[in-house]
Amino acid sequence: MSRSQALIFCLAASCAVSAFARPFSGEKALAFTREAVADGPRPSGSPAIEHLRVQILAELKRTGCKVSFDDFTATTPDGAVKMRNIICTFPGKSGRAVVITGHYDTKKQPGFVGANDGGSSTGFLMELAAASAGAPRTDDLVIVFFDGEEAVKQWQDGDNTYGSRHLAETWKNDGMLGKIKALINVDMIGDKDLDLIYDTNSTTDLRNLVWTVAEKSGYGAHFPRTPSAMEDDHIPFIQAGVKSVDLIDFTFGPRNQYWHTTQDTMDKLSANSFAIIGAVVMDSIRELEAQP
Ligand SMILES: [Zn+2]
């Protein structure tokens, strides 16, 4: 059945339409990640992150999503840094939105290429956009690439989550926050040895929805229910009253020793981990779209 035939069938039978054009490809997400990592270290304000933006925009153009920017100048311990959140919207018809986010900057640190931390979220979002192209949908699907997640120096005193804090403010002012049914943030989800934090800062019912989807799909082993509190790009949205959940694997290597080190490289990642998170996020979006 072609997509148009499927749509006609669905209209006739008034069935729930599938929110995606095709299944999520872990291989493609990994390939996008590899392209991003080839740019080398990609801290906010660097020529490398600007080059990555060009690549992201070229790919997003092919998906047909509506691209917009949230531009701002962040005040950091290293001075003023220009930052840009990239927003890719696939419109639905309900007036509500489901938002999937992740960061595309990497920590400013010599030799740090962030294959998992910064790379995997970028590759994941690129593939999610590609797999969403042209599919009829109920709610707006909004895919956001955050700039400035990483601390320029230390994760304290506002030196972190520059992009998500700015977008939460922008969306508070323009009324977008009120349209959001749920926000799912992904971070460090490419690790071969995938096991996520059961983040206690996330919204309980949304976290439960995602974990239940994972368990029903047979992925429960990667989604243990061991509580731990995580600070990440979902926090500004939680604080703004948006239901949000963070999907992050914070055990990257023995005792998390690959995290924020030059060991965060492509050989630590697997297409299978991307595929698991992709399937769970897509099914979670379908569940959310079925809700009023
Ligand atoms: Zn990081």
PDB file of C-alpha atoms and ligand atoms in Angstrom:
ATOM      1  CA  MET A   1       0.000   0.000   0.000  1.00  0.00           C
ATOM      2  CA  SER A   2       1.388   3.411  -0.883  1.00  0.00           C
ATOM      3  CA  ARG A   3       1.362   6.201   1.640  1.00  0.00           C
ATOM      4  CA  SER A   4      -1.473   7.991  -0.137  1.00  0.00           C
ATOM      5  CA  GLN A   5      -3.465   4.744  -0.285  1.00  0.00           C
ATOM      6  CA  ALA A   6      -2.828   4.227   3.416  1.00  0.00           C
ATOM      7  CA  LEU A   7      -4.012   7.740   4.131  1.00  0.00           C
ATOM      8  CA  ILE A   8      -7.196   7.254   2.079  1.00  0.00           C
ATOM      9  CA  PHE A   9      -7.804   3.933   3.834  1.00  0.00           C
ATOM     10  CA  CYS A  10      -7.311   5.589   7.196  1.00  0.00           C
ATOM     11  CA  LEU A  11      -9.600   8.485   6.360  1.00  0.00           C
ATOM     12  CA  ALA A  12     -12.280   6.044   5.223  1.00  0.00           C
ATOM     13  CA  ALA A  13     -11.922   3.845   8.297  1.00  0.00           C
ATOM     14  CA  SER A  14     -11.071   6.820  10.538  1.00  0.00           C
ATOM     15  CA  CYS A  15      -8.263   4.762  12.001  1.00  0.00           C
ATOM     16  CA  ALA A  16      -5.370   6.241  13.925  1.00  0.00           C
ATOM     17  CA  VAL A  17      -2.723   7.203  11.400  1.00  0.00           C
ATOM     18  CA  SER A  18       0.824   6.079  11.866  1.00  0.00           C
ATOM     19  CA  ALA A  19       3.066   8.969  12.846  1.00  0.00           C
ATOM     20  CA  PHE A  20       6.062   7.804  10.828  1.00  0.00           C
ATOM     21  CA  ALA A  21       6.955   7.153   7.209  1.00  0.00           C
ATOM     22  CA  ARG A  22       9.179   4.184   8.066  1.00  0.00           C
ATOM     23  CA  PRO A  23      10.761   2.466  11.076  1.00  0.00           C
ATOM     24  CA  PHE A  24      13.686   4.157  12.832  1.00  0.00           C
ATOM     25  CA  SER A  25      17.036   2.993  11.440  1.00  0.00           C
ATOM     26  CA  GLY A  26      19.773   2.564  14.040  1.00  0.00           C
ATOM     27  CA  GLU A  27      22.312   2.278  11.209  1.00  0.00           C
ATOM     28  CA  LYS A  28      21.296   5.625   9.726  1.00  0.00           C
ATOM     29  CA  ALA A  29      21.360   7.317  13.150  1.00  0.00           C
ATOM     30  CA  LEU A  30      24.853   5.918  13.696  1.00  0.00           C
ATOM     31  CA  ALA A  31      25.952   7.166  10.247  1.00  0.00           C
ATOM     32  CA  PHE A  32      24.622  10.681  10.984  1.00  0.00           C
ATOM     33  CA  THR A  33      26.492  10.580  14.296  1.00  0.00           C
ATOM     34  CA  ARG A  34      29.705   9.577  12.509  1.00  0.00           C
ATOM     35  CA  GLU A  35      29.332  12.585  10.168  1.00  0.00           C
ATOM     36  CA  ALA A  36      28.901  14.926  13.135  1.00  0.00           C
ATOM     37  CA  VAL A  37      31.908  13.478  14.960  1.00  0.00           C
ATOM     38  CA  ALA A  38      34.044  13.902  11.811  1.00  0.00           C
ATOM     39  CA  ASP A  39      33.794  17.667  12.442  1.00  0.00           C
ATOM     40  CA  GLY A  40      35.954  17.138  15.550  1.00  0.00           C
ATOM     41  CA  PRO A  41      35.269  19.015  18.818  1.00  0.00           C
ATOM     42  CA  ARG A  42      32.054  21.057  18.365  1.00  0.00           C
ATOM     43  CA  PRO A  43      31.750  23.470  21.309  1.00  0.00           C
ATOM     44  CA  SER A  44      29.243  26.334  21.107  1.00  0.00           C
ATOM     45  CA  GLY A  45      30.535  29.253  19.062  1.00  0.00           C
ATOM     46  CA  SER A  46      33.197  27.213  17.219  1.00  0.00           C
ATOM     47  CA  PRO A  47      33.666  26.975  13.425  1.00  0.00           C
ATOM     48  CA  ALA A  48      33.097  23.200  13.778  1.00  0.00           C
ATOM     49  CA  ILE A  49      29.614  23.604  15.260  1.00  0.00           C
ATOM     50  CA  GLU A  50      28.789  26.084  12.502  1.00  0.00           C
ATOM     51  CA  HIS A  51      29.847  23.470   9.940  1.00  0.00           C
ATOM     52  CA  LEU A  52      27.685  20.877  11.699  1.00  0.00           C
ATOM     53  CA  ARG A  53      24.717  23.265  11.553  1.00  0.00           C
ATOM     54  CA  VAL A  54      25.140  23.468   7.774  1.00  0.00           C
ATOM     55  CA  GLN A  55      25.037  19.651   7.596  1.00  0.00           C
ATOM     56  CA  ILE A  56      21.994  19.448   9.885  1.00  0.00           C
ATOM     57  CA  LEU A  57      20.116  22.065   7.867  1.00  0.00           C
ATOM     58  CA  ALA A  58      20.897  20.312   4.572  1.00  0.00           C
ATOM     59  CA  GLU A  59      19.456  17.054   5.953  1.00  0.00           C
ATOM     60  CA  LEU A  60      16.419  18.721   7.501  1.00  0.00           C
ATOM     61  CA  LYS A  61      15.643  20.429   4.207  1.00  0.00           C
ATOM     62  CA  ARG A  62      15.259  16.994   2.623  1.00  0.00           C
ATOM     63  CA  THR A  63      12.684  15.975   5.231  1.00  0.00           C
ATOM     64  CA  GLY A  64      10.374  18.881   4.385  1.00  0.00           C
ATOM     65  CA  CYS A  65       9.937  19.952   8.016  1.00  0.00           C
ATOM     66  CA  LYS A  66       9.463  23.636   8.781  1.00  0.00           C
ATOM     67  CA  VAL A  67      12.822  24.850  10.132  1.00  0.00           C
ATOM     68  CA  SER A  68      13.112  27.786  12.501  1.00  0.00           C
ATOM     69  CA  PHE A  69      15.805  29.116  14.802  1.00  0.00           C
ATOM     70  CA  ASP A  70      16.000  30.366  18.356  1.00  0.00           C
ATOM     71  CA  ASP A  71      19.101  32.584  18.285  1.00  0.00           C
ATOM     72  CA  PHE A  72      20.663  34.288  21.272  1.00  0.00           C
ATOM     73  CA  THR A  73      23.936  35.386  22.792  1.00  0.00           C
ATOM     74  CA  ALA A  74      24.797  33.526  25.979  1.00  0.00           C
ATOM     75  CA  THR A  75      26.812  35.083  28.765  1.00  0.00           C
ATOM     76  CA  THR A  76      29.323  32.395  29.752  1.00  0.00           C
ATOM     77  CA  PRO A  77      32.440  32.284  31.970  1.00  0.00           C
ATOM     78  CA  ASP A  78      34.386  32.657  28.689  1.00  0.00           C
ATOM     79  CA  GLY A  79      32.395  35.743  27.657  1.00  0.00           C
ATOM     80  CA  ALA A  80      29.592  36.207  25.119  1.00  0.00           C
ATOM     81  CA  VAL A  81      28.906  33.212  22.861  1.00  0.00           C
ATOM     82  CA  LYS A  82      26.429  33.208  19.979  1.00  0.00           C
ATOM     83  CA  MET A  83      24.152  30.179  20.115  1.00  0.00           C
ATOM     84  CA  ARG A  84      21.400  28.763  17.919  1.00  0.00           C
ATOM     85  CA  ASN A  85      18.706  26.212  18.737  1.00  0.00           C
ATOM     86  CA  ILE A  86      17.411  24.512  15.582  1.00  0.00           C
ATOM     87  CA  ILE A  87      13.710  23.627  15.487  1.00  0.00           C
ATOM     88  CA  CYS A  88      12.198  21.257  12.910  1.00  0.00           C
ATOM     89  CA  THR A  89       8.385  21.062  12.917  1.00  0.00           C
ATOM     90  CA  PHE A  90       6.152  18.518  11.192  1.00  0.00           C
ATOM     91  CA  PRO A  91       2.668  19.995  11.534  1.00  0.00           C
ATOM     92  CA  GLY A  92      -0.310  17.986  12.752  1.00  0.00           C
ATOM     93  CA  LYS A  93      -3.923  19.067  13.038  1.00  0.00           C
ATOM     94  CA  SER A  94      -4.795  18.800  16.746  1.00  0.00           C
ATOM     95  CA  GLY A  95      -3.270  22.098  17.856  1.00  0.00           C
ATOM     96  CA  ARG A  96      -1.087  20.136  20.314  1.00  0.00           C
ATOM     97  CA  ALA A  97       2.585  19.245  20.047  1.00  0.00           C
ATOM     98  CA  VAL A  98       4.931  16.458  21.057  1.00  0.00           C
ATOM     99  CA  VAL A  99       8.517  17.688  21.368  1.00  0.00           C
ATOM    100  CA  ILE A 100      11.654  15.559  21.046  1.00  0.00           C
ATOM    101  CA  THR A 101      14.908  17.257  22.010  1.00  0.00           C
ATOM    102  CA  GLY A 102      18.652  16.706  22.352  1.00  0.00           C
ATOM    103  CA  HIS A 103      21.860  18.724  22.251  1.00  0.00           C
ATOM    104  CA  TYR A 104      24.319  19.077  19.374  1.00  0.00           C
ATOM    105  CA  ASP A 105      27.169  20.971  21.073  1.00  0.00           C
ATOM    106  CA  THR A 106      30.094  19.171  22.694  1.00  0.00           C
ATOM    107  CA  LYS A 107      31.984  20.017  25.868  1.00  0.00           C
ATOM    108  CA  LYS A 108      34.754  22.550  25.350  1.00  0.00           C
ATOM    109  CA  GLN A 109      37.728  20.393  26.155  1.00  0.00           C
ATOM    110  CA  PRO A 110      40.873  19.632  24.112  1.00  0.00           C
ATOM    111  CA  GLY A 111      40.486  16.568  21.895  1.00  0.00           C
ATOM    112  CA  PHE A 112      36.937  15.838  23.065  1.00  0.00           C
ATOM    113  CA  VAL A 113      34.797  14.739  20.093  1.00  0.00           C
ATOM    114  CA  GLY A 114      31.685  13.614  22.024  1.00  0.00           C
ATOM    115  CA  ALA A 115      30.567  10.644  19.934  1.00  0.00           C
ATOM    116  CA  ASN A 116      28.021   9.687  22.589  1.00  0.00           C
ATOM    117  CA  ASP A 117      27.735  13.026  24.412  1.00  0.00           C
ATOM    118  CA  GLY A 118      26.489  15.462  21.795  1.00  0.00           C
ATOM    119  CA  GLY A 119      27.015  13.178  18.785  1.00  0.00           C
ATOM    120  CA  SER A 120      24.433  10.488  19.534  1.00  0.00           C
ATOM    121  CA  SER A 121      21.636  12.956  20.291  1.00  0.00           C
ATOM    122  CA  THR A 122      22.408  14.770  17.021  1.00  0.00           C
ATOM    123  CA  GLY A 123      22.387  11.570  14.945  1.00  0.00           C
ATOM    124  CA  PHE A 124      19.256  10.356  16.705  1.00  0.00           C
ATOM    125  CA  LEU A 125      17.299  13.538  15.984  1.00  0.00           C
ATOM    126  CA  MET A 126      18.456  13.609  12.335  1.00  0.00           C
ATOM    127  CA  GLU A 127      17.194  10.066  11.795  1.00  0.00           C
ATOM    128  CA  LEU A 128      13.950  10.743  13.665  1.00  0.00           C
ATOM    129  CA  ALA A 129      13.331  13.682  11.308  1.00  0.00           C
ATOM    130  CA  ALA A 130      14.185  11.594   8.235  1.00  0.00           C
ATOM    131  CA  ALA A 131      11.838   8.784   9.323  1.00  0.00           C
ATOM    132  CA  SER A 132       9.026  11.279   9.992  1.00  0.00           C
ATOM    133  CA  ALA A 133       9.113  12.933   6.566  1.00  0.00           C
ATOM    134  CA  GLY A 134       5.788  13.008   4.788  1.00  0.00           C
ATOM    135  CA  ALA A 135       3.806  10.976   7.349  1.00  0.00           C
ATOM    136  CA  PRO A 136       0.322  12.226   8.250  1.00  0.00           C
ATOM    137  CA  ARG A 137       0.142  13.085  11.933  1.00  0.00           C
ATOM    138  CA  THR A 138      -2.232  14.119  14.681  1.00  0.00           C
ATOM    139  CA  ASP A 139      -0.068  16.377  16.852  1.00  0.00           C
ATOM    140  CA  ASP A 140       2.749  18.621  15.693  1.00  0.00           C
ATOM    141  CA  LEU A 141       6.025  16.741  15.985  1.00  0.00           C
ATOM    142  CA  VAL A 142       8.695  19.241  16.982  1.00  0.00           C
ATOM    143  CA  ILE A 143      12.319  18.105  16.871  1.00  0.00           C
ATOM    144  CA  VAL A 144      14.748  20.437  18.641  1.00  0.00           C
ATOM    145  CA  PHE A 145      18.548  20.516  18.445  1.00  0.00           C
ATOM    146  CA  PHE A 146      19.788  22.447  21.493  1.00  0.00           C
ATOM    147  CA  ASP A 147      22.969  24.464  21.475  1.00  0.00           C
ATOM    148  CA  GLY A 148      24.902  25.099  24.696  1.00  0.00           C
ATOM    149  CA  GLU A 149      23.923  22.152  26.882  1.00  0.00           C
ATOM    150  CA  GLU A 150      27.455  21.706  28.155  1.00  0.00           C
ATOM    151  CA  ALA A 151      29.082  23.811  30.847  1.00  0.00           C
ATOM    152  CA  VAL A 152      31.793  26.075  29.472  1.00  0.00           C
ATOM    153  CA  LYS A 153      33.689  25.601  32.764  1.00  0.00           C
ATOM    154  CA  GLN A 154      31.822  23.880  35.604  1.00  0.00           C
ATOM    155  CA  TRP A 155      28.221  22.593  35.780  1.00  0.00           C
ATOM    156  CA  GLN A 156      27.085  25.230  38.316  1.00  0.00           C
ATOM    157  CA  ASP A 157      25.812  28.800  38.705  1.00  0.00           C
ATOM    158  CA  GLY A 158      23.952  28.808  35.390  1.00  0.00           C
ATOM    159  CA  ASP A 159      26.921  27.548  33.372  1.00  0.00           C
ATOM    160  CA  ASN A 160      24.919  24.829  31.588  1.00  0.00           C
ATOM    161  CA  THR A 161      21.755  24.188  29.509  1.00  0.00           C
ATOM    162  CA  TYR A 162      21.977  27.592  27.800  1.00  0.00           C
ATOM    163  CA  GLY A 163      19.908  26.522  24.795  1.00  0.00           C
ATOM    164  CA  SER A 164      17.083  24.746  26.606  1.00  0.00           C
ATOM    165  CA  ARG A 165      16.756  27.556  29.143  1.00  0.00           C
ATOM    166  CA  HIS A 166      16.519  30.078  26.324  1.00  0.00           C
ATOM    167  CA  LEU A 167      13.960  28.088  24.336  1.00  0.00           C
ATOM    168  CA  ALA A 168      11.762  27.496  27.399  1.00  0.00           C
ATOM    169  CA  GLU A 169      11.703  31.276  27.858  1.00  0.00           C
ATOM    170  CA  THR A 170      11.019  31.950  24.154  1.00  0.00           C
ATOM    171  CA  TRP A 171       8.169  29.421  24.161  1.00  0.00           C
ATOM    172  CA  LYS A 172       6.762  30.856  27.377  1.00  0.00           C
ATOM    173  CA  ASN A 173       6.574  34.258  25.708  1.00  0.00           C
ATOM    174  CA  ASP A 174       5.058  33.102  22.402  1.00  0.00           C
ATOM    175  CA  GLY A 175       2.522  30.687  23.912  1.00  0.00           C
ATOM    176  CA  MET A 176       4.082  27.493  22.546  1.00  0.00           C
ATOM    177  CA  LEU A 177       4.559  25.947  26.012  1.00  0.00           C
ATOM    178  CA  GLY A 178       0.791  25.618  26.422  1.00  0.00           C
ATOM    179  CA  LYS A 179       0.542  23.485  23.263  1.00  0.00           C
ATOM    180  CA  ILE A 180       3.027  20.854  24.442  1.00  0.00           C
ATOM    181  CA  LYS A 181       1.605  17.485  25.496  1.00  0.00           C
ATOM    182  CA  ALA A 182       4.997  16.049  26.350  1.00  0.00           C
ATOM    183  CA  LEU A 183       8.711  16.577  25.840  1.00  0.00           C
ATOM    184  CA  ILE A 184      11.200  13.725  25.542  1.00  0.00           C
ATOM    185  CA  ASN A 185      14.901  14.620  25.778  1.00  0.00           C
ATOM    186  CA  VAL A 186      17.602  12.216  24.603  1.00  0.00           C
ATOM    187  CA  ASP A 187      21.255  12.394  25.674  1.00  0.00           C
ATOM    188  CA  MET A 188      24.087   9.824  25.484  1.00  0.00           C
ATOM    189  CA  ILE A 189      21.844   7.107  24.016  1.00  0.00           C
ATOM    190  CA  GLY A 190      24.343   5.467  21.624  1.00  0.00           C
ATOM    191  CA  ASP A 191      26.370   3.440  24.166  1.00  0.00           C
ATOM    192  CA  LYS A 192      26.775  -0.237  23.145  1.00  0.00           C
ATOM    193  CA  ASP A 193      26.072  -1.168  26.756  1.00  0.00           C
ATOM    194  CA  LEU A 194      22.741   0.613  26.972  1.00  0.00           C
ATOM    195  CA  ASP A 195      21.052   1.198  30.295  1.00  0.00           C
ATOM    196  CA  LEU A 196      19.127   4.309  31.127  1.00  0.00           C
ATOM    197  CA  ILE A 197      18.778   6.322  34.302  1.00  0.00           C
ATOM    198  CA  TYR A 198      15.274   6.205  35.836  1.00  0.00           C
ATOM    199  CA  ASP A 199      15.334   9.931  36.345  1.00  0.00           C
ATOM    200  CA  THR A 200      13.408  11.184  39.359  1.00  0.00           C
ATOM    201  CA  ASN A 201      13.436  14.788  38.068  1.00  0.00           C
ATOM    202  CA  SER A 202      11.313  13.687  35.091  1.00  0.00           C
ATOM    203  CA  THR A 203       7.500  13.844  35.139  1.00  0.00           C
ATOM    204  CA  THR A 204       6.322  10.604  36.772  1.00  0.00           C
ATOM    205  CA  ASP A 205       3.440   9.654  34.447  1.00  0.00           C
ATOM    206  CA  LEU A 206       5.399  10.449  31.273  1.00  0.00           C
ATOM    207  CA  ARG A 207       8.429   8.515  32.519  1.00  0.00           C
ATOM    208  CA  ASN A 208       6.108   5.626  33.332  1.00  0.00           C
ATOM    209  CA  LEU A 209       4.549   5.769  29.849  1.00  0.00           C
ATOM    210  CA  VAL A 210       7.984   5.519  28.172  1.00  0.00           C
ATOM    211  CA  TRP A 211       9.241   2.760  30.496  1.00  0.00           C
ATOM    212  CA  THR A 212       6.035   0.748  30.001  1.00  0.00           C
ATOM    213  CA  VAL A 213       6.381   1.085  26.206  1.00  0.00           C
ATOM    214  CA  ALA A 214       9.967  -0.174  26.503  1.00  0.00           C
ATOM    215  CA  GLU A 215       8.974  -3.114  28.701  1.00  0.00           C
ATOM    216  CA  LYS A 216       6.112  -4.114  26.364  1.00  0.00           C
ATOM    217  CA  SER A 217       8.568  -4.063  23.442  1.00  0.00           C
ATOM    218  CA  GLY A 218      10.953  -6.398  25.279  1.00  0.00           C
ATOM    219  CA  TYR A 219      13.519  -3.689  26.032  1.00  0.00           C
ATOM    220  CA  GLY A 220      12.955  -3.597  29.793  1.00  0.00           C
ATOM    221  CA  ALA A 221      16.540  -4.701  30.493  1.00  0.00           C
ATOM    222  CA  HIS A 222      17.779  -1.405  29.008  1.00  0.00           C
ATOM    223  CA  PHE A 223      15.204   0.584  31.005  1.00  0.00           C
ATOM    224  CA  PRO A 224      15.808  -0.462  34.634  1.00  0.00           C
ATOM    225  CA  ARG A 225      13.702   1.236  37.287  1.00  0.00           C
ATOM    226  CA  THR A 226      16.580   2.259  39.540  1.00  0.00           C
ATOM    227  CA  PRO A 227      15.845   5.833  40.641  1.00  0.00           C
ATOM    228  CA  SER A 228      18.451   8.563  40.200  1.00  0.00           C
ATOM    229  CA  ALA A 229      18.147  12.339  39.720  1.00  0.00           C
ATOM    230  CA  MET A 230      19.477  13.875  36.502  1.00  0.00           C
ATOM    231  CA  GLU A 231      20.072  17.484  35.516  1.00  0.00           C
ATOM    232  CA  ASP A 232      19.748  17.914  31.770  1.00  0.00           C
ATOM    233  CA  ASP A 233      17.952  19.915  29.068  1.00  0.00           C
ATOM    234  CA  HIS A 234      14.514  18.763  30.293  1.00  0.00           C
ATOM    235  CA  ILE A 235      14.797  20.719  33.564  1.00  0.00           C
ATOM    236  CA  PRO A 236      13.879  24.203  32.215  1.00  0.00           C
ATOM    237  CA  PHE A 237      10.709  22.676  30.722  1.00  0.00           C
ATOM    238  CA  ILE A 238       9.830  20.809  33.932  1.00  0.00           C
ATOM    239  CA  GLN A 239      10.218  24.103  35.761  1.00  0.00           C
ATOM    240  CA  ALA A 240       7.923  25.745  33.191  1.00  0.00           C
ATOM    241  CA  GLY A 241       5.222  23.119  33.858  1.00  0.00           C
ATOM    242  CA  VAL A 242       5.756  20.957  30.751  1.00  0.00           C
ATOM    243  CA  LYS A 243       5.575  17.166  31.175  1.00  0.00           C
ATOM    244  CA  SER A 244       9.117  16.090  30.352  1.00  0.00           C
ATOM    245  CA  VAL A 245      11.308  13.008  30.564  1.00  0.00           C
ATOM    246  CA  ASP A 246      15.055  12.557  30.119  1.00  0.00           C
ATOM    247  CA  LEU A 247      16.385   9.453  28.382  1.00  0.00           C
ATOM    248  CA  ILE A 248      20.071   9.275  29.323  1.00  0.00           C
ATOM    249  CA  ASP A 249      22.542   6.462  29.830  1.00  0.00           C
ATOM    250  CA  PHE A 250      24.889   7.799  32.483  1.00  0.00           C
ATOM    251  CA  THR A 251      26.999   4.673  32.887  1.00  0.00           C
ATOM    252  CA  PHE A 252      29.280   5.162  29.905  1.00  0.00           C
ATOM    253  CA  GLY A 253      32.169   2.757  30.315  1.00  0.00           C
ATOM    254  CA  PRO A 254      33.312   1.221  33.620  1.00  0.00           C
ATOM    255  CA  ARG A 255      32.492   3.743  36.390  1.00  0.00           C
ATOM    256  CA  ASN A 256      31.308   6.140  33.631  1.00  0.00           C
ATOM    257  CA  GLN A 257      34.969   6.675  32.692  1.00  0.00           C
ATOM    258  CA  TYR A 258      34.332   7.481  29.000  1.00  0.00           C
ATOM    259  CA  TRP A 259      32.113  10.433  29.937  1.00  0.00           C
ATOM    260  CA  HIS A 260      33.704  13.838  29.192  1.00  0.00           C
ATOM    261  CA  THR A 261      36.996  12.209  28.179  1.00  0.00           C
ATOM    262  CA  THR A 262      38.792  11.594  24.900  1.00  0.00           C
ATOM    263  CA  GLN A 263      37.506   7.998  25.190  1.00  0.00           C
ATOM    264  CA  ASP A 264      34.035   9.144  24.078  1.00  0.00           C
ATOM    265  CA  THR A 265      34.567   7.871  20.520  1.00  0.00           C
ATOM    266  CA  MET A 266      32.569   6.106  17.787  1.00  0.00           C
ATOM    267  CA  ASP A 267      33.854   2.614  18.661  1.00  0.00           C
ATOM    268  CA  LYS A 268      31.861   2.762  21.933  1.00  0.00           C
ATOM    269  CA  LEU A 269      28.526   3.131  20.098  1.00  0.00           C
ATOM    270  CA  SER A 270      26.199   0.664  18.415  1.00  0.00           C
ATOM    271  CA  ALA A 271      23.416   0.943  15.843  1.00  0.00           C
ATOM    272  CA  ASN A 272      21.363  -1.416  17.996  1.00  0.00           C
ATOM    273  CA  SER A 273      21.245   1.034  20.904  1.00  0.00           C
ATOM    274  CA  PHE A 274      20.014   3.808  18.599  1.00  0.00           C
ATOM    275  CA  ALA A 275      17.411   1.418  17.168  1.00  0.00           C
ATOM    276  CA  ILE A 276      16.084   0.541  20.634  1.00  0.00           C
ATOM    277  CA  ILE A 277      15.722   4.174  21.687  1.00  0.00           C
ATOM    278  CA  GLY A 278      14.259   5.038  18.276  1.00  0.00           C
ATOM    279  CA  ALA A 279      11.589   2.332  18.495  1.00  0.00           C
ATOM    280  CA  VAL A 280      10.676   3.292  22.064  1.00  0.00           C
ATOM    281  CA  VAL A 281      10.489   7.014  21.277  1.00  0.00           C
ATOM    282  CA  MET A 282       8.341   6.388  18.165  1.00  0.00           C
ATOM    283  CA  ASP A 283       5.943   4.126  20.086  1.00  0.00           C
ATOM    284  CA  SER A 284       5.798   6.666  22.907  1.00  0.00           C
ATOM    285  CA  ILE A 285       4.882   9.382  20.395  1.00  0.00           C
ATOM    286  CA  ARG A 286       2.112   7.136  19.026  1.00  0.00           C
ATOM    287  CA  GLU A 287       0.771   6.618  22.570  1.00  0.00           C
ATOM    288  CA  LEU A 288       0.899  10.341  23.258  1.00  0.00           C
ATOM    289  CA  GLU A 289      -0.875  11.133  19.976  1.00  0.00           C
ATOM    290  CA  ALA A 290      -3.675   8.774  20.965  1.00  0.00           C
ATOM    291  CA  GLN A 291      -4.234  10.830  24.131  1.00  0.00           C
ATOM    292  CA  PRO A 292      -6.475  13.921  24.036  1.00  0.00           C
TER     293      PRO A 292
HETATM  294 ZN    ZN B   1      28.207  16.236  28.470  1.00  0.00          ZN
END
